[in-house]
């Protein structure tokens, strides 16, 4: 007999004569009530064991974490909180779980402890919910772009270009450390390496993505990205997933419209498809915040916060306006910021971004037109900027509690301007010959952005540490599992 998912049993419209469910025991109460979970839903199904007619030996093996198969009738539940339960007629222990040793006890564990047990934390309510939401959001990403006719492009994970400068790179090599081939001047001779040149793990698929946009019109990537940034923050991973749309003939305003519409779509999708999981995560958050001082609690519950983002336009603010706001802000005047904003041209730190979003505007913010010299070489230089105050058509989207969630720009489409910029920054033209070809042959205005998928999952689940929204996080000094 084929087993039925717990989710389907709980959603049944009638009682059923014989059903079979398979899952893991969450708790076993009074020698009678099993709370069974199979991962199909946050909810457990209650299985009522006929303990008088079940051997003690079997009852003793119904422990938290054990895998069991239960067969019985689906009846209306007299207990509160569930419509149906299973009156068990046959119980089989599929896999024992030593109650003394199983790390996921039915009690509250710290997130740190759970991180050390990332292979088992997914058996908790919170992590089950987070990982289901993550899965649904992934699908929403594809659904949005596919509905709009974008082509999904798989850009290379091993790249031969290190020019983008988005972050520190991990080297990819097949050379031996013991007997490394050297050139005459003692440097590693990458000509003898697997690819005959130096290669790295990608930090972004943008440059390759641009070449595809200049043929297919609208493209997106969604894949793993690697940055060897040694910053141990709650928002950085060494391996994360990035979504990078790139669109021919879009200018910066179109790019901002696309990013806003996209984010609202995927959040709405999660609200529609994951309401039970999100309600659970909202409750978890409220519970957690009870122990915090009033001032540190969120102003909105999770679902309100998500709906707020759907119902309100993101505030669009130029870098120059933002600097004025920050310079006049109380924390700047009282020197509460670690980096005091004195003049135009300063790079914004996350403390400034969070001030703008959380204290000043109290909504998602799109900052645009940044100083050229704090942004990447490929960004479109604005026409009519004052000498010494050149700006580029860049935009960053800042979210409450997260900071930067999106970084994007209109790209420099003019061959001469681009080459000049590369020269000034010492970027090798030869190495990016293929990128420059897009500007040599049929160049056009185009724009795109990168959205860090885990930062999106952080926002939607209300979690605060990025290590808790990816199955097996990679961070400095940690590559367990
Ligand atoms: P940050 O300033 O937060 O380090 P960044 O400016 O380096 O971000 P971009 O190079 O613009 O980021 O990358 C695009 C997006 O990828 C960011 O907006 C963010 O959402 C995400 N991102 C960047 N670095 C990381 C990381 N180490 N871990 C997770 N997500 C990241
Ligand atoms: Mn970074």
Coordinates of N, CA, C and O in Angstrom, one line a residue, residues 61-201:
X61 N 10.1 1.7 21.4 CA 10.9 2.1 20.2 C 10.2 3.3 19.5 O 10.8 3.8 18.5
X62 N 9.1 3.8 20.0 CA 8.5 5.0 19.4 C 9.1 6.2 20.1 O 8.6 6.7 21.1
X63 N 10.3 6.6 19.5 CA 11.0 7.7 20.2 C 11.1 8.9 19.2 O 11.0 8.7 18.0
X64 N 11.4 10.1 19.8 CA 11.6 11.2 18.9 C 12.7 11.0 17.9 O 13.8 10.5 18.3
X65 N 12.4 11.2 16.7 CA 13.4 11.0 15.6 C 13.3 9.7 14.9 O 13.8 9.6 13.8
X66 N 12.5 8.7 15.4 CA 12.4 7.4 14.8 C 11.6 7.5 13.5 O 10.6 8.3 13.5
X67 N 11.9 6.7 12.5 CA 11.1 6.7 11.3 C 10.1 5.6 11.5 O 10.4 4.5 11.9
X68 N 8.8 5.9 11.2 CA 7.8 4.9 11.4 C 6.8 4.9 10.3 O 6.7 5.8 9.5
X69 N 6.1 3.7 10.1 CA 5.1 3.6 9.2 C 3.8 3.3 10.0 O 3.8 2.4 10.8
X70 N 2.8 4.1 9.8 CA 1.5 3.8 10.5 C 0.4 3.5 9.5 O 0.2 4.2 8.5
X71 N -0.4 2.5 9.8 CA -1.5 2.2 9.0 C -2.8 2.2 9.9 O -2.7 1.9 11.1
X72 N -3.8 2.7 9.4 CA -5.0 2.8 10.2 C -6.1 3.6 9.5 O -6.1 3.7 8.3
X73 N -7.1 4.0 10.3 CA -8.2 4.8 9.7 C -8.1 6.3 10.0 O -7.6 6.6 11.1
X74 N -8.4 7.0 9.0 CA -8.4 8.5 9.2 C -9.7 8.9 9.8 O -10.8 8.8 9.1
X75 N -9.7 9.3 11.0 CA -11.0 9.7 11.7 C -11.0 11.1 12.1 O -9.9 11.8 12.2
X76 N -12.1 11.7 12.4 CA -12.2 13.0 12.9 C -11.6 13.1 14.3 O -11.8 12.2 15.1
X77 N -10.8 14.1 14.5 CA -10.1 14.2 15.8 C -10.9 14.9 16.9 O -11.6 15.9 16.6
X78 N -10.9 14.3 18.0 CA -11.6 14.9 19.1 C -10.7 16.0 19.8 O -11.1 16.9 20.4
X79 N -9.4 15.8 19.6 CA -8.4 16.8 20.1 C -8.5 18.1 19.5 O -9.0 18.2 18.3
X80 N -8.0 19.1 20.1 CA -8.0 20.5 19.6 C -6.9 20.6 18.6 O -5.9 20.0 18.6
X81 N -7.1 21.5 17.6 CA -6.0 21.9 16.7 C -5.9 21.1 15.4 O -5.0 21.3 14.6
X82 N -6.6 20.0 15.3 CA -6.5 19.2 14.1 C -7.9 18.6 13.7 O -8.7 18.3 14.6
X83 N -8.1 18.5 12.4 CA -9.4 18.0 12.0 C -9.4 16.5 12.0 O -10.4 15.9 12.4
X84 N -8.3 15.9 11.5 CA -8.2 14.5 11.4 C -7.0 13.9 12.2 O -6.0 14.6 12.5
X85 N -7.2 12.6 12.6 CA -6.1 11.9 13.2 C -6.1 10.5 12.7 O -7.2 10.0 12.1
X86 N -5.1 9.7 12.9 CA -5.1 8.3 12.5 C -5.2 7.4 13.7 O -4.5 7.5 14.7
X87 N -6.3 6.6 13.6 CA -6.4 5.5 14.6 C -5.6 4.3 14.1 O -5.9 3.7 13.1
X88 N -4.5 4.1 14.8 CA -3.5 3.2 14.3 C -3.9 1.7 14.5 O -4.3 1.3 15.6
X89 N -3.9 0.9 13.4 CA -4.1 -0.5 13.5 C -2.8 -1.3 13.3 O -2.7 -2.4 13.8
X90 N -1.9 -0.7 12.6 CA -0.6 -1.4 12.4 C 0.5 -0.4 12.5 O 0.5 0.7 11.8
X91 N 1.5 -0.7 13.3 CA 2.6 0.2 13.4 C 3.9 -0.5 13.2 O 4.1 -1.6 13.7
X92 N 4.8 0.1 12.4 CA 6.0 -0.5 12.1 C 7.1 0.5 12.3 O 7.1 1.6 11.8
X93 N 8.2 0.1 13.0 CA 9.3 1.0 13.2 C 10.2 0.7 12.1 O 10.7 -0.4 11.8
X94 N 10.5 1.8 11.3 CA 11.3 1.6 10.1 C 12.8 1.9 10.5 O 13.7 1.2 9.9
X95 N 13.0 2.9 11.3 CA 14.4 3.2 11.8 C 14.4 3.7 13.2 O 13.7 4.7 13.4
X96 N 15.1 3.0 14.1 CA 15.1 3.5 15.5 C 15.9 4.7 15.6 O 16.7 5.1 14.8
X97 N 15.6 5.5 16.7 CA 16.4 6.7 17.0 C 16.6 6.6 18.5 O 15.6 6.7 19.3
X98 N 17.8 6.5 18.9 CA 18.2 6.5 20.3 C 17.8 7.8 21.0 O 18.5 8.8 20.7
X99 N 16.8 7.7 21.9 CA 16.3 8.9 22.5 C 17.4 9.7 23.3 O 17.4 10.9 23.4
X100 N 18.3 8.9 23.8 CA 19.4 9.6 24.6 C 20.4 10.4 23.7 O 20.9 11.4 24.1
X101 N 20.5 9.9 22.5 CA 21.6 10.4 21.6 C 21.0 11.4 20.6 O 21.8 12.2 20.0
X102 N 19.8 11.3 20.2 CA 19.3 12.1 19.1 C 19.4 13.6 19.5 O 18.8 14.0 20.5
X103 N 20.1 14.4 18.7 CA 20.3 15.8 19.1 C 19.1 16.7 19.1 O 19.0 17.7 19.8
X104 N 18.1 16.4 18.2 CA 17.0 17.3 18.1 C 15.9 16.9 19.1 O 14.8 16.3 18.7
X105 N 16.1 17.2 20.3 CA 15.1 16.9 21.4 C 13.9 17.8 21.2 O 14.1 18.9 20.7
X106 N 12.8 17.4 21.6 CA 11.6 18.2 21.5 C 11.6 19.4 22.5 O 10.8 19.4 23.4
X107 N 12.5 20.3 22.3 CA 12.6 21.5 23.1 C 13.3 22.6 22.3 O 13.7 22.3 21.2
X108 N 13.4 23.8 22.8 CA 13.9 24.8 22.0 C 15.5 24.7 22.0 O 16.1 24.7 23.1
X109 N 16.1 24.7 20.8 CA 17.5 24.7 20.7 C 18.0 26.1 20.2 O 17.3 26.8 19.5
X110 N 19.2 26.4 20.6 CA 19.7 27.7 20.0 C 20.1 27.5 18.6 O 20.4 26.4 18.1
X111 N 20.0 28.7 17.8 CA 20.3 28.6 16.4 C 21.8 28.2 16.2 O 22.1 27.5 15.2
X112 N 22.7 28.5 17.1 CA 24.1 28.1 17.0 C 24.2 26.6 17.1 O 24.9 26.0 16.3
X113 N 23.5 26.0 18.0 CA 23.5 24.6 18.2 C 23.0 23.9 16.9 O 23.5 22.9 16.4
X114 N 21.9 24.5 16.4 CA 21.3 23.9 15.2 C 22.2 24.0 14.0 O 22.2 23.1 13.2
X115 N 23.0 25.1 13.9 CA 23.9 25.2 12.8 C 25.0 24.1 12.8 O 25.4 23.7 11.8
X116 N 25.4 23.8 14.0 CA 26.4 22.7 14.1 C 25.8 21.3 13.7 O 26.5 20.4 13.5
X117 N 24.4 21.3 13.7 CA 23.7 20.1 13.3 C 22.9 20.3 12.1 O 21.7 20.0 12.0
X118 N 23.5 20.9 11.1 CA 22.7 21.4 9.9 C 22.1 20.2 9.2 O 21.1 20.4 8.5
X119 N 22.6 19.0 9.4 CA 22.0 17.8 8.7 C 20.8 17.4 9.4 O 20.0 16.6 8.8
X120 N 20.6 17.8 10.7 CA 19.4 17.4 11.4 C 18.4 18.5 11.7 O 17.3 18.3 12.0
X121 N 18.9 19.8 11.6 CA 18.1 20.9 12.0 C 16.9 21.0 11.1 O 15.9 21.6 11.5
X122 N 17.0 20.5 9.9 CA 15.9 20.5 9.0 C 14.7 19.6 9.5 O 13.6 19.7 9.0
X123 N 15.0 18.9 10.5 CA 13.9 18.1 11.1 C 13.1 18.9 12.2 O 12.2 18.4 12.8
X124 N 13.5 20.2 12.4 CA 12.7 21.0 13.3 C 11.7 21.8 12.5 O 11.8 21.9 11.3
X125 N 10.7 22.3 13.3 CA 9.6 23.0 12.6 C 10.2 24.2 11.9 O 9.8 24.5 10.7
X126 N 11.0 25.0 12.5 CA 11.5 26.3 12.0 C 12.3 26.0 10.7 O 12.0 26.6 9.6
X127 N 13.2 25.0 10.7 CA 14.0 24.8 9.5 C 13.3 24.1 8.4 O 13.5 24.3 7.2
X128 N 12.3 23.3 8.8 CA 11.4 22.7 7.8 C 10.7 23.8 7.0 O 10.7 23.9 5.8
X129 N 10.2 24.8 7.8 CA 9.4 25.9 7.2 C 10.4 26.7 6.3 O 10.0 27.0 5.2
X130 N 11.5 27.1 6.8 CA 12.5 27.9 6.1 C 12.8 27.3 4.7 O 12.8 27.9 3.7
X131 N 13.1 26.0 4.8 CA 13.6 25.3 3.6 C 12.4 25.1 2.6 O 12.7 25.1 1.4
X132 N 11.2 24.9 3.1 CA 10.1 24.9 2.1 C 9.9 26.3 1.5 O 9.6 26.4 0.3
X133 N 10.0 27.3 2.3 CA 9.8 28.7 1.7 C 10.9 28.9 0.7 O 10.7 29.5 -0.4
X134 N 12.1 28.5 1.0 CA 13.2 28.7 0.1 C 13.0 28.1 -1.2 O 13.2 28.6 -2.3
X135 N 12.4 26.8 -1.2 CA 12.1 26.1 -2.4 C 11.0 26.8 -3.2 O 11.2 26.9 -4.4
X136 N 10.0 27.3 -2.5 CA 8.9 27.9 -3.2 C 9.4 29.2 -3.9 O 9.1 29.6 -5.0
X137 N 10.3 30.0 -3.1 CA 10.8 31.2 -3.7 C 11.7 30.9 -4.9 O 11.6 31.7 -5.9
X138 N 12.4 29.8 -4.9 CA 13.2 29.5 -6.1 C 12.3 29.3 -7.3 O 12.6 29.8 -8.4
X139 N 11.2 28.6 -7.1 CA 10.3 28.4 -8.2 C 9.7 29.7 -8.6 O 9.5 29.9 -9.8
X140 N 9.4 30.6 -7.7 CA 8.8 31.8 -8.0 C 9.7 32.7 -8.9 O 9.3 33.4 -9.8
X141 N 11.0 32.6 -8.7 CA 12.0 33.3 -9.5 C 11.9 32.8 -10.9 O 11.7 33.7 -11.9
X142 N 11.8 31.5 -11.1 CA 11.7 31.0 -12.5 C 10.3 31.4 -13.1 O 10.2 31.8 -14.2
X143 N 9.3 31.3 -12.3 CA 8.0 31.5 -12.7 C 7.9 33.0 -13.2 O 7.3 33.2 -14.3
X144 N 8.4 33.9 -12.5 CA 8.3 35.3 -12.9 C 9.0 35.6 -14.2 O 8.4 36.1 -15.1
X145 N 10.2 35.1 -14.3 CA 11.0 35.4 -15.5 C 10.4 34.6 -16.7 O 10.4 35.2 -17.8
X146 N 10.0 33.4 -16.5 CA 9.5 32.6 -17.6 C 8.2 33.2 -18.1 O 8.0 33.3 -19.3
X147 N 7.3 33.6 -17.2 CA 6.1 34.3 -17.6 C 6.3 35.5 -18.5 O 5.5 35.8 -19.4
X148 N 7.4 36.2 -18.2 CA 7.7 37.4 -19.0 C 8.6 37.1 -20.2 O 9.0 38.1 -20.9
X149 N 8.9 35.8 -20.5 CA 9.6 35.5 -21.7 C 11.1 35.7 -21.6 O 11.8 35.7 -22.6
X150 N 11.7 35.7 -20.4 CA 13.1 35.8 -20.2 C 13.7 34.4 -20.5 O 13.0 33.4 -20.2
X151 N 14.9 34.4 -21.0 CA 15.6 33.1 -21.2 C 16.6 32.8 -20.1 O 17.3 33.7 -19.7
X152 N 16.5 31.6 -19.5 CA 17.3 31.2 -18.4 C 18.7 30.8 -18.9 O 18.8 29.9 -19.7
X153 N 19.7 31.5 -18.5 CA 21.1 31.2 -18.9 C 21.9 30.7 -17.8 O 22.0 31.2 -16.7
X154 N 22.7 29.6 -18.1 CA 23.6 29.0 -17.1 C 25.0 29.5 -17.4 O 25.7 29.0 -18.3
X155 N 25.4 30.6 -16.7 CA 26.7 31.1 -17.0 C 27.8 30.2 -16.2 O 27.4 29.5 -15.3
X156 N 29.0 30.3 -16.7 CA 30.0 29.3 -16.1 C 30.3 29.6 -14.6 O 30.3 30.7 -14.2
X157 N 30.5 28.5 -14.0 CA 30.9 28.5 -12.5 C 32.4 28.7 -12.4 O 32.9 29.4 -11.6
X158 N 33.2 28.1 -13.3 CA 34.6 28.3 -13.4 C 34.8 29.4 -14.4 O 34.4 29.2 -15.6
X159 N 35.4 30.5 -14.0 CA 35.6 31.6 -15.0 C 37.1 31.8 -15.2 O 37.9 31.6 -14.3
X160 N 37.3 32.3 -16.4 CA 38.7 32.7 -16.8 C 38.9 34.2 -16.6 O 40.0 34.7 -16.9
X161 N 37.9 34.9 -16.2 CA 38.0 36.4 -16.1 C 37.9 36.7 -14.6 O 37.1 36.2 -13.9
X162 N 38.9 37.6 -14.2 CA 38.8 38.0 -12.8 C 38.6 39.5 -12.7 O 39.0 40.2 -11.8
X163 N 38.1 40.1 -13.8 CA 38.1 41.5 -14.0 C 36.9 42.2 -13.3 O 37.0 43.4 -13.1
X164 N 35.9 41.4 -13.0 CA 34.7 42.1 -12.5 C 34.9 42.8 -11.2 O 34.3 43.8 -10.9
X165 N 35.7 42.2 -10.4 CA 36.1 42.9 -9.1 C 35.0 43.0 -8.1 O 35.0 43.8 -7.2
X166 N 34.0 42.1 -8.2 CA 32.8 42.1 -7.3 C 33.2 41.6 -5.9 O 32.6 41.9 -4.9
X167 N 34.3 40.8 -5.9 CA 34.7 40.3 -4.6 C 36.0 39.5 -4.7 O 36.4 39.2 -5.8
X168 N 36.5 39.1 -3.6 CA 37.7 38.2 -3.6 C 37.3 36.8 -4.2 O 36.2 36.3 -3.9
X169 N 38.2 36.3 -5.0 CA 37.9 35.0 -5.6 C 38.6 33.8 -5.1 O 39.7 33.9 -4.5
X170 N 37.9 32.6 -5.2 CA 38.5 31.4 -4.9 C 39.2 30.8 -6.2 O 38.6 30.8 -7.3
X171 N 40.5 30.4 -6.1 CA 41.2 29.9 -7.2 C 40.7 28.5 -7.5 O 40.4 27.7 -6.6
X172 N 40.7 28.1 -8.8 CA 40.4 26.8 -9.2 C 41.7 26.3 -9.9 O 42.1 26.9 -10.8
X173 N 42.2 25.2 -9.4 CA 43.4 24.7 -10.0 C 43.5 23.2 -9.9 O 42.9 22.6 -9.0
X174 N 44.2 22.6 -10.8 CA 44.5 21.1 -10.7 C 46.0 20.9 -10.5 O 46.5 19.8 -10.5
X175 N 46.7 22.0 -10.2 CA 48.2 21.9 -10.0 C 48.4 21.3 -8.6 O 47.6 21.5 -7.7
X176 N 49.6 20.7 -8.4 CA 49.9 20.2 -7.1 C 50.6 21.2 -6.3 O 51.4 22.0 -6.8
X177 N 50.4 21.2 -5.0 CA 51.1 22.1 -4.1 C 52.5 21.7 -3.8 O 53.4 22.4 -3.5
X178 N 52.8 20.4 -4.0 CA 54.1 19.8 -3.7 C 55.1 20.1 -4.8 O 56.3 20.4 -4.5
X179 N 54.6 20.0 -6.0 CA 55.6 20.2 -7.1 C 55.0 21.2 -8.1 O 54.7 20.8 -9.2
X180 N 54.8 22.4 -7.6 CA 54.2 23.4 -8.4 C 55.1 23.9 -9.6 O 56.2 24.3 -9.3
X181 N 54.6 23.8 -10.8 CA 55.4 24.3 -11.9 C 55.6 25.8 -11.8 O 54.6 26.6 -11.5
X182 N 56.8 26.3 -12.0 CA 57.1 27.7 -11.8 C 57.6 28.3 -13.2 O 58.2 27.5 -13.9
X183 N 57.4 29.6 -13.3 CA 58.1 30.2 -14.5 C 59.5 30.6 -14.1 O 59.9 30.4 -12.9
X184 N 60.2 31.1 -15.0 CA 61.6 31.5 -14.7 C 61.8 32.4 -13.5 O 62.7 32.4 -12.7
X185 N 60.8 33.4 -13.4 CA 60.9 34.3 -12.3 C 60.2 33.8 -11.0 O 59.9 34.6 -10.1
X186 N 59.9 32.6 -11.0 CA 59.5 32.0 -9.7 C 58.0 32.0 -9.5 O 57.5 31.5 -8.4
X187 N 57.2 32.6 -10.4 CA 55.7 32.6 -10.2 C 55.1 31.3 -10.6 O 55.7 30.5 -11.4
X188 N 53.9 31.0 -10.1 CA 53.2 29.8 -10.5 C 53.0 29.8 -12.0 O 52.5 30.8 -12.5
X189 N 53.3 28.7 -12.7 CA 53.1 28.7 -14.1 C 51.7 28.1 -14.5 O 51.6 26.9 -14.6
X190 N 50.7 29.0 -14.6 CA 49.4 28.5 -14.9 C 49.2 28.0 -16.3 O 48.2 27.3 -16.6
X191 N 50.2 28.2 -17.1 CA 50.2 27.6 -18.5 C 50.1 26.1 -18.4 O 49.7 25.4 -19.3
X192 N 50.7 25.6 -17.3 CA 50.7 24.1 -17.1 C 49.5 23.6 -16.3 O 49.4 22.4 -16.0
X193 N 48.6 24.5 -15.9 CA 47.4 24.1 -15.2 C 46.4 23.5 -16.1 O 46.5 23.6 -17.3
X194 N 45.4 23.0 -15.6 CA 44.3 22.3 -16.3 C 43.8 23.1 -17.5 O 43.7 22.6 -18.6
X195 N 43.5 24.4 -17.3 CA 42.9 25.2 -18.4 C 44.0 26.0 -19.1 O 43.7 26.8 -20.0
X196 N 45.2 25.8 -18.7 CA 46.3 26.6 -19.4 C 46.3 28.1 -19.0 O 46.9 28.9 -19.7
X197 N 45.6 28.4 -18.0 CA 45.5 29.8 -17.5 C 44.9 29.8 -16.1 O 44.4 28.8 -15.6
X198 N 45.0 31.0 -15.5 CA 44.5 31.1 -14.1 C 42.9 31.1 -14.2 O 42.3 31.8 -15.0
X199 N 42.3 30.3 -13.3 CA 40.8 30.3 -13.3 C 40.3 30.4 -11.9 O 41.1 30.1 -10.9
X200 N 39.1 30.9 -11.8 CA 38.5 31.1 -10.5 C 37.1 30.7 -10.4 O 36.5 30.4 -11.5
X201 N 36.5 30.6 -9.2 CA 35.0 30.4 -9.1 C 34.4 31.7 -9.4 O 34.9 32.7 -8.9

